Amino acid sequence: MSEKKYKIGYTCGVFDMFHIGHLNLLERCKEQCEYLIVGVCNDDYVRNIKHTEPVVEENDRVRILNALKCVDQAELVSIEETDNKMLALKRFDFNVLFSGDDWKGSERYLKTERDFAELGASIEYLPYTKGISTTYLKKKMQN
Ligand code: CTP
């Protein structure tokens, strides 16, 4: 019998230059679900939406995530699947989406919460680790 709140959990991000903020997030996700799927934003997303060049290429980012104890399955996701979480839900059929708490209460996520509710899926908001990000690491290396 399961002790976890959810069966299948999903989270999504770039996870470039894997750092402690990423690990904190993924470990918190895995505390709440039996099986954790990670959607890894592809290089097109990083270039066209974040307007920056990935340091670690998409297939290597997927391999690193798949090697972690707290991750059960990591897969590349498209720009469309990153922007429209209903597409991710259709593809992976998860019970819960984990997102950063900076999105909580935003128009976009309130709508996603309503759409998900009709399909029996939830959203859980998790805290962002302060003081670390891929952007921060890139800047630190430049100095
Ligand atoms: N994340 C986090 N704490 C951090 C950095 C990231 O919880 N300090 C989470 C993000 O909220 C996201 C996931 O980790 O859910 C993947 O983050 P990513 O897209 O790689 O963002 P950053 O590391 O912040 O990179 P960037 O500086 O390019 O935005």
JSON list of N, CA, C and O in Angstrom, two decimals, residues 20-48:
[
{"chain": "A", "resi": 20, "resn": "ILE", "atom": "N", "xyz": [22.00, 22.65, -6.91]},
{"chain": "A", "resi": 20, "resn": "ILE", "atom": "CA", "xyz": [21.33, 22.22, -5.68]},
{"chain": "A", "resi": 20, "resn": "ILE", "atom": "C", "xyz": [19.85, 22.66, -5.64]},
{"chain": "A", "resi": 20, "resn": "ILE", "atom": "O", "xyz": [19.01, 21.97, -5.04]},
{"chain": "A", "resi": 21, "resn": "GLY", "atom": "N", "xyz": [19.52, 23.77, -6.31]},
{"chain": "A", "resi": 21, "resn": "GLY", "atom": "CA", "xyz": [18.11, 24.20, -6.38]},
{"chain": "A", "resi": 21, "resn": "GLY", "atom": "C", "xyz": [17.29, 23.16, -7.14]},
{"chain": "A", "resi": 21, "resn": "GLY", "atom": "O", "xyz": [16.14, 22.86, -6.78]},
{"chain": "A", "resi": 22, "resn": "HIS", "atom": "N", "xyz": [17.87, 22.61, -8.20]},
{"chain": "A", "resi": 22, "resn": "HIS", "atom": "CA", "xyz": [17.20, 21.56, -8.97]},
{"chain": "A", "resi": 22, "resn": "HIS", "atom": "C", "xyz": [16.99, 20.32, -8.10]},
{"chain": "A", "resi": 22, "resn": "HIS", "atom": "O", "xyz": [15.91, 19.73, -8.07]},
{"chain": "A", "resi": 23, "resn": "LEU", "atom": "N", "xyz": [18.07, 19.92, -7.39]},
{"chain": "A", "resi": 23, "resn": "LEU", "atom": "CA", "xyz": [17.98, 18.71, -6.56]},
{"chain": "A", "resi": 23, "resn": "LEU", "atom": "C", "xyz": [16.93, 18.89, -5.46]},
{"chain": "A", "resi": 23, "resn": "LEU", "atom": "O", "xyz": [16.12, 17.98, -5.20]},
{"chain": "A", "resi": 24, "resn": "ASN", "atom": "N", "xyz": [16.95, 20.05, -4.79]},
{"chain": "A", "resi": 24, "resn": "ASN", "atom": "CA", "xyz": [15.94, 20.31, -3.74]},
{"chain": "A", "resi": 24, "resn": "ASN", "atom": "C", "xyz": [14.54, 20.14, -4.29]},
{"chain": "A", "resi": 24, "resn": "ASN", "atom": "O", "xyz": [13.68, 19.48, -3.68]},
{"chain": "A", "resi": 25, "resn": "LEU", "atom": "N", "xyz": [14.30, 20.73, -5.46]},
{"chain": "A", "resi": 25, "resn": "LEU", "atom": "CA", "xyz": [12.96, 20.65, -6.05]},
{"chain": "A", "resi": 25, "resn": "LEU", "atom": "C", "xyz": [12.57, 19.19, -6.33]},
{"chain": "A", "resi": 25, "resn": "LEU", "atom": "O", "xyz": [11.48, 18.75, -5.95]},
{"chain": "A", "resi": 26, "resn": "LEU", "atom": "N", "xyz": [13.46, 18.45, -6.98]},
{"chain": "A", "resi": 26, "resn": "LEU", "atom": "CA", "xyz": [13.12, 17.08, -7.39]},
{"chain": "A", "resi": 26, "resn": "LEU", "atom": "C", "xyz": [12.94, 16.17, -6.19]},
{"chain": "A", "resi": 26, "resn": "LEU", "atom": "O", "xyz": [12.04, 15.32, -6.18]},
{"chain": "A", "resi": 27, "resn": "GLU", "atom": "N", "xyz": [13.74, 16.37, -5.15]},
{"chain": "A", "resi": 27, "resn": "GLU", "atom": "CA", "xyz": [13.56, 15.56, -3.94]},
{"chain": "A", "resi": 27, "resn": "GLU", "atom": "C", "xyz": [12.23, 15.87, -3.25]},
{"chain": "A", "resi": 27, "resn": "GLU", "atom": "O", "xyz": [11.56, 14.97, -2.76]},
{"chain": "A", "resi": 28, "resn": "ARG", "atom": "N", "xyz": [11.85, 17.14, -3.26]},
{"chain": "A", "resi": 28, "resn": "ARG", "atom": "CA", "xyz": [10.53, 17.50, -2.68]},
{"chain": "A", "resi": 28, "resn": "ARG", "atom": "C", "xyz": [9.39, 16.90, -3.49]},
{"chain": "A", "resi": 28, "resn": "ARG", "atom": "O", "xyz": [8.39, 16.47, -2.94]},
{"chain": "A", "resi": 29, "resn": "CYS", "atom": "N", "xyz": [9.53, 16.90, -4.81]},
{"chain": "A", "resi": 29, "resn": "CYS", "atom": "CA", "xyz": [8.51, 16.28, -5.67]},
{"chain": "A", "resi": 29, "resn": "CYS", "atom": "C", "xyz": [8.37, 14.79, -5.33]},
{"chain": "A", "resi": 29, "resn": "CYS", "atom": "O", "xyz": [7.26, 14.28, -5.13]},
{"chain": "A", "resi": 30, "resn": "LYS", "atom": "N", "xyz": [9.50, 14.13, -5.25]},
{"chain": "A", "resi": 30, "resn": "LYS", "atom": "CA", "xyz": [9.49, 12.67, -5.04]},
{"chain": "A", "resi": 30, "resn": "LYS", "atom": "C", "xyz": [8.95, 12.29, -3.66]},
{"chain": "A", "resi": 30, "resn": "LYS", "atom": "O", "xyz": [8.41, 11.20, -3.49]},
{"chain": "A", "resi": 31, "resn": "GLU", "atom": "N", "xyz": [9.05, 13.22, -2.69]},
{"chain": "A", "resi": 31, "resn": "GLU", "atom": "CA", "xyz": [8.45, 12.95, -1.36]},
{"chain": "A", "resi": 31, "resn": "GLU", "atom": "C", "xyz": [6.95, 12.79, -1.46]},
{"chain": "A", "resi": 31, "resn": "GLU", "atom": "O", "xyz": [6.33, 12.14, -0.62]},
{"chain": "A", "resi": 32, "resn": "GLN", "atom": "N", "xyz": [6.36, 13.40, -2.50]},
{"chain": "A", "resi": 32, "resn": "GLN", "atom": "CA", "xyz": [4.89, 13.41, -2.60]},
{"chain": "A", "resi": 32, "resn": "GLN", "atom": "C", "xyz": [4.31, 12.46, -3.62]},
{"chain": "A", "resi": 32, "resn": "GLN", "atom": "O", "xyz": [3.10, 12.40, -3.79]},
{"chain": "A", "resi": 33, "resn": "CYS", "atom": "N", "xyz": [5.17, 11.77, -4.40]},
{"chain": "A", "resi": 33, "resn": "CYS", "atom": "CA", "xyz": [4.60, 10.85, -5.40]},
{"chain": "A", "resi": 33, "resn": "CYS", "atom": "C", "xyz": [5.44, 9.58, -5.49]},
{"chain": "A", "resi": 33, "resn": "CYS", "atom": "O", "xyz": [6.62, 9.58, -5.19]},
{"chain": "A", "resi": 34, "resn": "GLU", "atom": "N", "xyz": [4.78, 8.53, -5.93]},
{"chain": "A", "resi": 34, "resn": "GLU", "atom": "CA", "xyz": [5.48, 7.24, -6.06]},
{"chain": "A", "resi": 34, "resn": "GLU", "atom": "C", "xyz": [6.39, 7.23, -7.28]},
{"chain": "A", "resi": 34, "resn": "GLU", "atom": "O", "xyz": [7.44, 6.61, -7.26]},
{"chain": "A", "resi": 35, "resn": "TYR", "atom": "N", "xyz": [5.93, 7.86, -8.37]},
{"chain": "A", "resi": 35, "resn": "TYR", "atom": "CA", "xyz": [6.65, 7.81, -9.64]},
{"chain": "A", "resi": 35, "resn": "TYR", "atom": "C", "xyz": [6.77, 9.24, -10.17]},
{"chain": "A", "resi": 35, "resn": "TYR", "atom": "O", "xyz": [5.76, 9.90, -10.39]},
{"chain": "A", "resi": 36, "resn": "LEU", "atom": "N", "xyz": [8.01, 9.69, -10.33]},
{"chain": "A", "resi": 36, "resn": "LEU", "atom": "CA", "xyz": [8.22, 11.09, -10.76]},
{"chain": "A", "resi": 36, "resn": "LEU", "atom": "C", "xyz": [8.71, 11.16, -12.21]},
{"chain": "A", "resi": 36, "resn": "LEU", "atom": "O", "xyz": [9.76, 10.60, -12.55]},
{"chain": "A", "resi": 37, "resn": "ILE", "atom": "N", "xyz": [7.94, 11.87, -13.01]},
{"chain": "A", "resi": 37, "resn": "ILE", "atom": "CA", "xyz": [8.33, 12.12, -14.41]},
{"chain": "A", "resi": 37, "resn": "ILE", "atom": "C", "xyz": [8.81, 13.57, -14.52]},
{"chain": "A", "resi": 37, "resn": "ILE", "atom": "O", "xyz": [8.17, 14.49, -14.00]},
{"chain": "A", "resi": 38, "resn": "VAL", "atom": "N", "xyz": [9.95, 13.75, -15.19]},
{"chain": "A", "resi": 38, "resn": "VAL", "atom": "CA", "xyz": [10.48, 15.10, -15.39]},
{"chain": "A", "resi": 38, "resn": "VAL", "atom": "C", "xyz": [10.47, 15.43, -16.88]},
{"chain": "A", "resi": 38, "resn": "VAL", "atom": "O", "xyz": [11.07, 14.71, -17.68]},
{"chain": "A", "resi": 39, "resn": "GLY", "atom": "N", "xyz": [9.78, 16.50, -17.22]},
{"chain": "A", "resi": 39, "resn": "GLY", "atom": "CA", "xyz": [9.80, 17.00, -18.59]},
{"chain": "A", "resi": 39, "resn": "GLY", "atom": "C", "xyz": [10.99, 17.94, -18.72]},
{"chain": "A", "resi": 39, "resn": "GLY", "atom": "O", "xyz": [11.11, 18.91, -17.97]},
{"chain": "A", "resi": 40, "resn": "VAL", "atom": "N", "xyz": [11.87, 17.65, -19.66]},
{"chain": "A", "resi": 40, "resn": "VAL", "atom": "CA", "xyz": [13.09, 18.46, -19.83]},
{"chain": "A", "resi": 40, "resn": "VAL", "atom": "C", "xyz": [12.90, 19.34, -21.07]},
{"chain": "A", "resi": 40, "resn": "VAL", "atom": "O", "xyz": [12.78, 18.83, -22.19]},
{"chain": "A", "resi": 41, "resn": "CYS", "atom": "N", "xyz": [12.88, 20.64, -20.85]},
{"chain": "A", "resi": 41, "resn": "CYS", "atom": "CA", "xyz": [12.66, 21.58, -21.97]},
{"chain": "A", "resi": 41, "resn": "CYS", "atom": "C", "xyz": [13.78, 21.42, -22.99]},
{"chain": "A", "resi": 41, "resn": "CYS", "atom": "O", "xyz": [14.97, 21.40, -22.62]},
{"chain": "A", "resi": 42, "resn": "ASN", "atom": "N", "xyz": [13.42, 21.32, -24.26]},
{"chain": "A", "resi": 42, "resn": "ASN", "atom": "CA", "xyz": [14.44, 21.06, -25.28]},
{"chain": "A", "resi": 42, "resn": "ASN", "atom": "C", "xyz": [15.26, 22.32, -25.61]},
{"chain": "A", "resi": 42, "resn": "ASN", "atom": "O", "xyz": [14.95, 23.42, -25.13]},
{"chain": "A", "resi": 43, "resn": "ASP", "atom": "N", "xyz": [16.31, 22.13, -26.39]},
{"chain": "A", "resi": 43, "resn": "ASP", "atom": "CA", "xyz": [17.21, 23.25, -26.71]},
{"chain": "A", "resi": 43, "resn": "ASP", "atom": "C", "xyz": [16.49, 24.36, -27.48]},
{"chain": "A", "resi": 43, "resn": "ASP", "atom": "O", "xyz": [16.81, 25.54, -27.32]},
{"chain": "A", "resi": 44, "resn": "ASP", "atom": "N", "xyz": [15.49, 23.99, -28.30]},
{"chain": "A", "resi": 44, "resn": "ASP", "atom": "CA", "xyz": [14.70, 25.00, -29.02]},
{"chain": "A", "resi": 44, "resn": "ASP", "atom": "C", "xyz": [14.01, 25.93, -28.04]},
{"chain": "A", "resi": 44, "resn": "ASP", "atom": "O", "xyz": [13.93, 27.15, -28.28]},
{"chain": "A", "resi": 45, "resn": "TYR", "atom": "N", "xyz": [13.49, 25.36, -26.96]},
{"chain": "A", "resi": 45, "resn": "TYR", "atom": "CA", "xyz": [12.82, 26.18, -25.93]},
{"chain": "A", "resi": 45, "resn": "TYR", "atom": "C", "xyz": [13.82, 27.16, -25.31]},
{"chain": "A", "resi": 45, "resn": "TYR", "atom": "O", "xyz": [13.53, 28.35, -25.15]},
{"chain": "A", "resi": 46, "resn": "VAL", "atom": "N", "xyz": [15.01, 26.66, -24.96]},
{"chain": "A", "resi": 46, "resn": "VAL", "atom": "CA", "xyz": [16.02, 27.51, -24.31]},
{"chain": "A", "resi": 46, "resn": "VAL", "atom": "C", "xyz": [16.40, 28.65, -25.25]},
{"chain": "A", "resi": 46, "resn": "VAL", "atom": "O", "xyz": [16.47, 29.82, -24.85]},
{"chain": "A", "resi": 47, "resn": "ARG", "atom": "N", "xyz": [16.59, 28.33, -26.53]},
{"chain": "A", "resi": 47, "resn": "ARG", "atom": "CA", "xyz": [17.02, 29.36, -27.50]},
{"chain": "A", "resi": 47, "resn": "ARG", "atom": "C", "xyz": [15.89, 30.34, -27.83]},
{"chain": "A", "resi": 47, "resn": "ARG", "atom": "O", "xyz": [16.09, 31.55, -27.79]},
{"chain": "A", "resi": 48, "resn": "ASN", "atom": "N", "xyz": [14.71, 29.80, -28.11]},
{"chain": "A", "resi": 48, "resn": "ASN", "atom": "CA", "xyz": [13.64, 30.66, -28.64]},
{"chain": "A", "resi": 48, "resn": "ASN", "atom": "C", "xyz": [12.78, 31.32, -27.57]},
{"chain": "A", "resi": 48, "resn": "ASN", "atom": "O", "xyz": [12.21, 32.37, -27.80]}
]
